[in-house]
Short mmCIF file of N, CA and C in Angstrom, two decimals:
data_model
loop_
_atom_site.label_atom_id
_atom_site.label_comp_id
_atom_site.label_asym_id
_atom_site.label_seq_id
_atom_site.Cartn_x
_atom_site.Cartn_y
_atom_site.Cartn_z
N GLN J 268 71.93 -5.68 -120.58
CA GLN J 268 72.79 -6.63 -119.88
C GLN J 268 72.64 -7.71 -118.66
N VAL J 269 73.09 -9.01 -118.76
CA VAL J 269 73.28 -9.84 -117.84
C VAL J 269 74.57 -10.21 -117.82
N GLN J 270 74.28 -10.10 -116.39
CA GLN J 270 75.52 -10.69 -115.16
C GLN J 270 75.47 -11.86 -115.07
N LEU J 271 75.90 -13.15 -115.47
CA LEU J 271 76.25 -13.96 -114.91
C LEU J 271 77.32 -14.90 -113.86
N VAL J 272 76.82 -15.00 -112.79
CA VAL J 272 78.30 -15.40 -111.93
C VAL J 272 77.51 -17.60 -111.60
N GLU J 273 78.92 -17.84 -111.57
CA GLU J 273 79.50 -19.07 -111.43
C GLU J 273 79.50 -19.58 -110.20
N SER J 274 79.00 -20.56 -109.76
CA SER J 274 79.96 -21.44 -108.29
C SER J 274 79.38 -22.94 -108.49
N GLY J 275 80.92 -23.83 -107.41
CA GLY J 275 80.13 -24.82 -107.31
C GLY J 275 81.15 -26.03 -107.90
N GLY J 276 82.10 -25.52 -108.67
CA GLY J 276 83.44 -26.09 -108.96
C GLY J 276 84.35 -27.05 -108.10
N GLY J 277 84.44 -27.54 -108.38
CA GLY J 277 86.03 -27.93 -107.60
C GLY J 277 86.55 -29.54 -107.97
N LEU J 278 87.23 -30.13 -106.39
CA LEU J 278 87.66 -31.28 -106.88
C LEU J 278 87.01 -32.70 -106.70
N VAL J 279 86.69 -33.43 -107.36
CA VAL J 279 86.09 -34.70 -107.36
C VAL J 279 86.41 -35.89 -107.56
N GLN J 280 86.36 -37.12 -107.14
CA GLN J 280 87.45 -38.49 -107.35
C GLN J 280 86.26 -38.94 -108.54
N PRO J 281 86.37 -39.34 -109.47
CA PRO J 281 86.26 -40.11 -110.79
C PRO J 281 84.75 -41.35 -109.55
N GLY J 282 83.87 -40.53 -110.50
CA GLY J 282 82.81 -41.36 -109.95
C GLY J 282 81.60 -40.64 -108.72
N GLY J 283 82.31 -39.62 -108.57
CA GLY J 283 81.69 -38.72 -108.03
C GLY J 283 80.93 -37.67 -108.37
N SER J 284 80.34 -36.84 -107.31
CA SER J 284 78.39 -35.70 -108.11
C SER J 284 79.29 -33.86 -107.70
N LEU J 285 78.67 -33.56 -108.31
CA LEU J 285 78.92 -32.03 -108.56
C LEU J 285 77.74 -30.91 -108.55
N ARG J 286 77.69 -30.30 -107.93
CA ARG J 286 76.66 -29.25 -108.67
C ARG J 286 76.57 -28.53 -108.61
N LEU J 287 76.71 -27.68 -110.05
CA LEU J 287 76.46 -26.20 -110.41
C LEU J 287 76.16 -25.18 -110.16
N SER J 288 76.20 -24.22 -110.36
CA SER J 288 74.83 -23.01 -109.75
C SER J 288 75.72 -21.66 -110.96
N CYS J 289 74.68 -20.88 -111.31
CA CYS J 289 74.88 -19.75 -111.82
C CYS J 289 73.55 -19.08 -111.63
N ALA J 290 73.97 -17.65 -110.81
CA ALA J 290 73.02 -16.87 -110.59
C ALA J 290 73.04 -15.75 -111.74
N ALA J 291 72.05 -15.57 -112.36
CA ALA J 291 71.74 -14.06 -113.55
C ALA J 291 71.13 -12.88 -112.60
N SER J 292 71.26 -11.87 -113.49
CA SER J 292 71.05 -10.80 -112.56
C SER J 292 70.75 -10.20 -114.52
N GLY J 293 70.29 -8.31 -114.30
CA GLY J 293 70.07 -7.83 -115.02
C GLY J 293 69.15 -7.66 -116.37
N SER J 294 68.64 -8.95 -116.16
CA SER J 294 67.49 -9.55 -117.32
C SER J 294 66.55 -10.54 -116.47
N ALA J 295 65.51 -10.24 -117.87
CA ALA J 295 64.56 -11.13 -117.39
C ALA J 295 64.66 -12.21 -117.66
N PHE J 296 65.29 -13.42 -116.10
CA PHE J 296 65.90 -14.07 -116.85
C PHE J 296 64.51 -15.96 -117.71
N SER J 297 63.56 -15.53 -117.54
CA SER J 297 62.62 -16.22 -117.55
C SER J 297 62.69 -16.73 -118.96
N ARG J 298 63.31 -15.50 -119.80
CA ARG J 298 62.75 -15.70 -120.83
C ARG J 298 63.72 -16.00 -121.75
N ASN J 299 65.05 -16.25 -121.23
CA ASN J 299 66.54 -16.25 -121.93
C ASN J 299 66.47 -18.22 -121.66
N VAL J 300 67.20 -18.89 -123.07
CA VAL J 300 67.19 -19.79 -123.08
C VAL J 300 69.14 -19.74 -122.33
N MET J 301 69.02 -20.72 -121.39
CA MET J 301 70.45 -20.88 -120.39
C MET J 301 70.89 -22.03 -121.07
N GLY J 302 72.09 -21.61 -120.71
CA GLY J 302 73.47 -22.84 -120.96
C GLY J 302 74.22 -23.64 -120.33
N TRP J 303 74.95 -24.57 -120.59
CA TRP J 303 76.42 -25.44 -119.59
C TRP J 303 77.29 -25.46 -120.97
N TYR J 304 78.53 -24.82 -120.65
CA TYR J 304 79.61 -24.96 -122.18
C TYR J 304 80.74 -25.62 -121.37
N ARG J 305 81.64 -26.10 -121.74
CA ARG J 305 82.89 -26.37 -120.78
C ARG J 305 84.20 -26.43 -121.89
N GLN J 306 85.54 -26.10 -121.28
CA GLN J 306 86.51 -26.15 -121.79
C GLN J 306 87.66 -26.67 -121.39
N ALA J 307 88.24 -27.77 -121.92
CA ALA J 307 89.51 -28.71 -121.49
C ALA J 307 90.68 -27.90 -122.16
N PRO J 308 91.96 -28.14 -121.17
CA PRO J 308 92.94 -27.46 -121.65
C PRO J 308 93.44 -27.99 -123.27
N GLY J 309 93.53 -26.79 -123.89
CA GLY J 309 93.82 -27.55 -125.44
C GLY J 309 93.19 -27.73 -125.99
N LYS J 310 91.71 -27.32 -125.52
CA LYS J 310 90.53 -28.19 -126.57
C LYS J 310 89.75 -26.95 -127.19
N GLU J 311 88.89 -26.94 -127.92
CA GLU J 311 87.77 -25.53 -127.76
C GLU J 311 86.85 -25.53 -127.12
N ARG J 312 85.82 -24.68 -126.86
CA ARG J 312 84.70 -24.71 -125.83
C ARG J 312 83.67 -25.73 -126.57
N GLU J 313 83.25 -26.59 -125.95
CA GLU J 313 82.35 -27.25 -125.90
C GLU J 313 80.84 -27.01 -125.60
N PHE J 314 79.68 -27.29 -126.34
CA PHE J 314 78.58 -27.16 -125.72
C PHE J 314 78.15 -28.88 -124.46
N VAL J 315 77.39 -28.38 -123.31
CA VAL J 315 77.10 -29.36 -122.68
C VAL J 315 76.23 -30.14 -122.59
N ALA J 316 74.44 -28.70 -122.27
CA ALA J 316 73.24 -28.99 -122.62
C ALA J 316 73.11 -27.27 -122.19
N GLN J 317 71.76 -27.57 -122.07
CA GLN J 317 70.70 -26.17 -122.93
C GLN J 317 69.41 -26.43 -122.31
N ILE J 318 69.19 -25.36 -121.85
CA ILE J 318 67.32 -25.69 -121.13
C ILE J 318 66.69 -24.55 -121.35
N ASN J 319 65.35 -24.81 -122.50
CA ASN J 319 64.77 -23.63 -123.08
C ASN J 319 63.98 -22.80 -121.57
N THR J 320 62.89 -22.01 -122.55
CA THR J 320 62.30 -21.30 -121.41
C THR J 320 61.12 -21.97 -120.81
N VAL J 321 60.88 -23.63 -121.37
CA VAL J 321 59.89 -24.02 -120.83
C VAL J 321 60.04 -25.22 -120.40
N GLY J 322 61.54 -24.83 -120.04
CA GLY J 322 62.45 -26.41 -118.82
C GLY J 322 62.66 -27.56 -120.11
N ARG J 323 62.26 -27.45 -121.47
CA ARG J 323 63.03 -28.86 -121.95
C ARG J 323 64.39 -28.21 -122.04
N ALA J 324 65.29 -29.95 -121.90
CA ALA J 324 66.57 -30.04 -121.72
C ALA J 324 66.59 -30.36 -122.96
N TYR J 325 68.29 -30.17 -123.50
CA TYR J 325 69.26 -31.02 -124.78
C TYR J 325 70.76 -30.87 -123.68
N TYR J 326 70.97 -32.55 -124.41
CA TYR J 326 72.49 -32.75 -124.02
C TYR J 326 73.59 -32.66 -124.81
N ALA J 327 74.86 -32.82 -124.55
CA ALA J 327 75.92 -33.45 -125.69
C ALA J 327 75.65 -35.13 -125.37
N ASP J 328 75.74 -35.76 -126.20
CA ASP J 328 75.51 -36.68 -126.35
C ASP J 328 77.18 -37.36 -124.89
N SER J 329 78.03 -36.62 -124.80
CA SER J 329 79.21 -37.36 -123.95
C SER J 329 78.95 -36.94 -122.30
N VAL J 330 77.75 -36.22 -122.06
CA VAL J 330 76.88 -36.09 -120.68
C VAL J 330 75.93 -36.80 -120.69
N LYS J 331 75.42 -37.18 -122.13
CA LYS J 331 73.49 -37.98 -121.51
C LYS J 331 73.45 -38.88 -120.62
N GLY J 332 72.73 -38.46 -119.35
CA GLY J 332 72.18 -39.77 -118.72
C GLY J 332 73.31 -39.43 -117.49
N ARG J 333 74.12 -38.57 -117.10
CA ARG J 333 74.96 -38.35 -116.23
C ARG J 333 75.09 -37.07 -115.60
N PHE J 334 74.42 -35.95 -116.66
CA PHE J 334 74.13 -34.49 -115.86
C PHE J 334 72.12 -34.21 -116.41
N THR J 335 72.13 -33.47 -115.38
CA THR J 335 71.32 -32.56 -115.18
C THR J 335 70.75 -31.14 -115.34
N ILE J 336 70.89 -30.82 -115.98
CA ILE J 336 70.54 -28.94 -115.96
C ILE J 336 69.28 -29.02 -116.16
N SER J 337 68.81 -27.71 -115.01
CA SER J 337 67.51 -27.40 -114.80
C SER J 337 67.60 -26.28 -114.28
N ARG J 338 66.81 -25.25 -114.24
CA ARG J 338 66.51 -23.24 -113.74
C ARG J 338 65.36 -23.19 -112.51
N ASP J 339 65.40 -22.32 -111.75
CA ASP J 339 64.62 -21.91 -111.01
C ASP J 339 64.36 -20.50 -111.20
N ASN J 340 63.29 -19.66 -112.30
CA ASN J 340 63.28 -18.55 -112.38
C ASN J 340 62.60 -17.61 -111.48
N ALA J 341 61.86 -18.68 -110.06
CA ALA J 341 62.22 -17.00 -109.12
C ALA J 341 63.25 -17.68 -108.50
N LYS J 342 64.72 -18.00 -108.35
CA LYS J 342 66.01 -17.52 -108.06
C LYS J 342 66.59 -16.72 -108.51
N ASN J 343 65.99 -16.62 -109.92
CA ASN J 343 67.22 -16.42 -111.43
C ASN J 343 68.72 -17.44 -111.61
N THR J 344 68.53 -18.29 -111.39
CA THR J 344 69.54 -19.19 -111.61
C THR J 344 69.28 -20.90 -111.89
N GLU J 345 70.32 -21.20 -112.44
CA GLU J 345 70.28 -22.34 -113.50
C GLU J 345 71.51 -23.00 -112.57
N TYR J 346 71.25 -24.76 -112.74
CA TYR J 346 72.20 -25.55 -112.10
C TYR J 346 72.36 -25.91 -113.28
N LEU J 347 73.69 -27.48 -112.88
CA LEU J 347 73.77 -28.28 -113.09
C LEU J 347 74.93 -29.95 -112.31
N GLN J 348 73.44 -30.80 -112.61
CA GLN J 348 74.21 -31.72 -111.27
C GLN J 348 74.22 -32.24 -112.62
N MET J 349 76.10 -32.93 -112.00
CA MET J 349 77.16 -33.48 -112.62
C MET J 349 77.09 -35.39 -111.63
N ASN J 350 76.68 -36.29 -112.29
CA ASN J 350 76.80 -37.31 -111.65
C ASN J 350 77.49 -38.64 -112.86
N SER J 351 78.14 -39.11 -111.83
CA SER J 351 79.63 -39.93 -112.44
C SER J 351 80.13 -39.48 -113.51
N LEU J 352 80.88 -38.59 -112.38
CA LEU J 352 82.17 -38.02 -113.21
C LEU J 352 83.19 -38.87 -113.76
N LYS J 353 83.99 -38.02 -114.77
CA LYS J 353 85.05 -39.05 -115.75
C LYS J 353 86.33 -38.38 -115.48
N PRO J 354 87.24 -38.50 -115.46
CA PRO J 354 88.41 -37.23 -115.54
C PRO J 354 88.06 -36.59 -116.74
N GLU J 355 87.40 -37.34 -117.94
CA GLU J 355 87.98 -36.02 -118.99
C GLU J 355 86.84 -35.40 -119.27
N ASP J 356 86.10 -34.91 -118.03
CA ASP J 356 85.20 -34.30 -117.90
C ASP J 356 85.24 -33.22 -117.20
N THR J 357 87.10 -33.46 -116.50
CA THR J 357 87.77 -31.92 -116.16
C THR J 357 87.55 -30.54 -117.14
N ALA J 358 87.38 -29.40 -116.86
CA ALA J 358 87.85 -28.58 -117.58
C ALA J 358 87.03 -27.75 -116.66
N VAL J 359 86.99 -26.05 -117.48
CA VAL J 359 86.41 -25.03 -117.15
C VAL J 359 84.92 -25.64 -117.93
N TYR J 360 83.86 -24.72 -116.98
CA TYR J 360 82.43 -25.01 -116.93
C TYR J 360 81.86 -23.32 -117.14
N TYR J 361 81.43 -22.75 -118.11
CA TYR J 361 80.87 -21.84 -118.69
C TYR J 361 79.30 -21.97 -118.76
N CYS J 362 78.84 -20.78 -117.40
CA CYS J 362 77.11 -20.64 -117.59
C CYS J 362 77.06 -19.75 -119.24
N ASN J 363 75.95 -19.60 -119.61
CA ASN J 363 75.90 -19.33 -120.82
C ASN J 363 74.11 -18.77 -121.03
N ALA J 364 73.70 -17.52 -121.15
CA ALA J 364 73.07 -16.75 -121.50
C ALA J 364 72.36 -16.13 -123.12
N PHE J 365 71.31 -16.99 -123.58
CA PHE J 365 70.81 -16.96 -125.00
C PHE J 365 70.00 -15.46 -125.31
N VAL J 366 70.08 -14.10 -124.75
CA VAL J 366 69.04 -13.46 -124.92
C VAL J 366 68.19 -13.05 -126.44
N SER J 367 69.16 -13.40 -126.67
CA SER J 367 68.69 -13.10 -128.43
C SER J 367 70.29 -13.76 -129.44
N SER J 368 69.67 -13.66 -130.93
CA SER J 368 70.91 -14.12 -131.62
C SER J 368 72.38 -13.05 -131.82
N GLU J 369 72.30 -11.83 -130.90
CA GLU J 369 73.29 -11.10 -131.43
C GLU J 369 73.05 -10.47 -129.50
N ASN J 370 72.45 -11.02 -128.76
CA ASN J 370 73.23 -10.53 -127.38
C ASN J 370 73.21 -12.10 -126.64
N VAL J 371 74.28 -12.81 -126.54
CA VAL J 371 74.70 -14.17 -125.62
C VAL J 371 75.69 -13.71 -124.56
N TYR J 372 75.61 -13.92 -123.54
CA TYR J 372 76.31 -13.75 -122.45
C TYR J 372 76.92 -14.67 -122.02
N TRP J 373 77.95 -14.44 -121.27
CA TRP J 373 78.71 -15.86 -120.35
C TRP J 373 79.69 -15.19 -119.19
N GLY J 374 79.41 -16.78 -118.18
CA GLY J 374 79.93 -16.17 -116.98
C GLY J 374 81.60 -16.29 -116.51
N GLN J 375 82.09 -16.47 -116.18
CA GLN J 375 83.39 -16.73 -115.19
C GLN J 375 84.39 -17.51 -115.93
N GLY J 376 83.73 -18.59 -115.65
CA GLY J 376 83.80 -19.84 -115.35
C GLY J 376 83.54 -20.60 -114.13
N THR J 377 84.43 -21.40 -113.87
CA THR J 377 84.25 -22.63 -112.52
C THR J 377 85.06 -23.69 -112.79
N GLN J 378 86.08 -23.86 -112.12
CA GLN J 378 86.92 -24.77 -112.79
C GLN J 378 86.33 -26.45 -112.05
N VAL J 379 86.52 -27.62 -112.88
CA VAL J 379 85.82 -28.87 -112.24
C VAL J 379 86.74 -29.36 -112.44
N THR J 380 87.52 -30.51 -111.82
CA THR J 380 88.35 -31.31 -111.94
C THR J 380 88.07 -32.92 -111.52
N VAL J 381 87.83 -33.72 -112.03
CA VAL J 381 87.73 -35.12 -111.21
C VAL J 381 88.99 -35.64 -111.78
N SER J 382 88.90 -36.40 -110.29
CA SER J 382 90.73 -37.01 -110.68
C SER J 382 91.00 -37.82 -109.09
N SER J 383 91.88 -39.18 -109.23
CA SER J 383 91.81 -39.49 -108.07
C SER J 383 93.48 -39.12 -107.36
#
């Protein structure tokens, strides 16, 4: 079992920045592929970013160049630094841990609202 707790969401103006955190427990964090997804109202959950066990990152085209995913294995925590935020980035952001194809875990989500 893996428990994931996100934090860092909130209200920010367009062009602003936020940093999301995801604290993990219950598994060997350093061996898990970690990711972020988001779900806007009325839309399906979509991939945002992923970081593998050796630190290689992958991004959705919509956030490439603006968002940065990272991990701190000593703290069992992953991060999503979000810069140049746009109103269309408004969504609930979910932390994700891929332990195996049969064991994928999700956090409870944190709301990000980009509005003036």
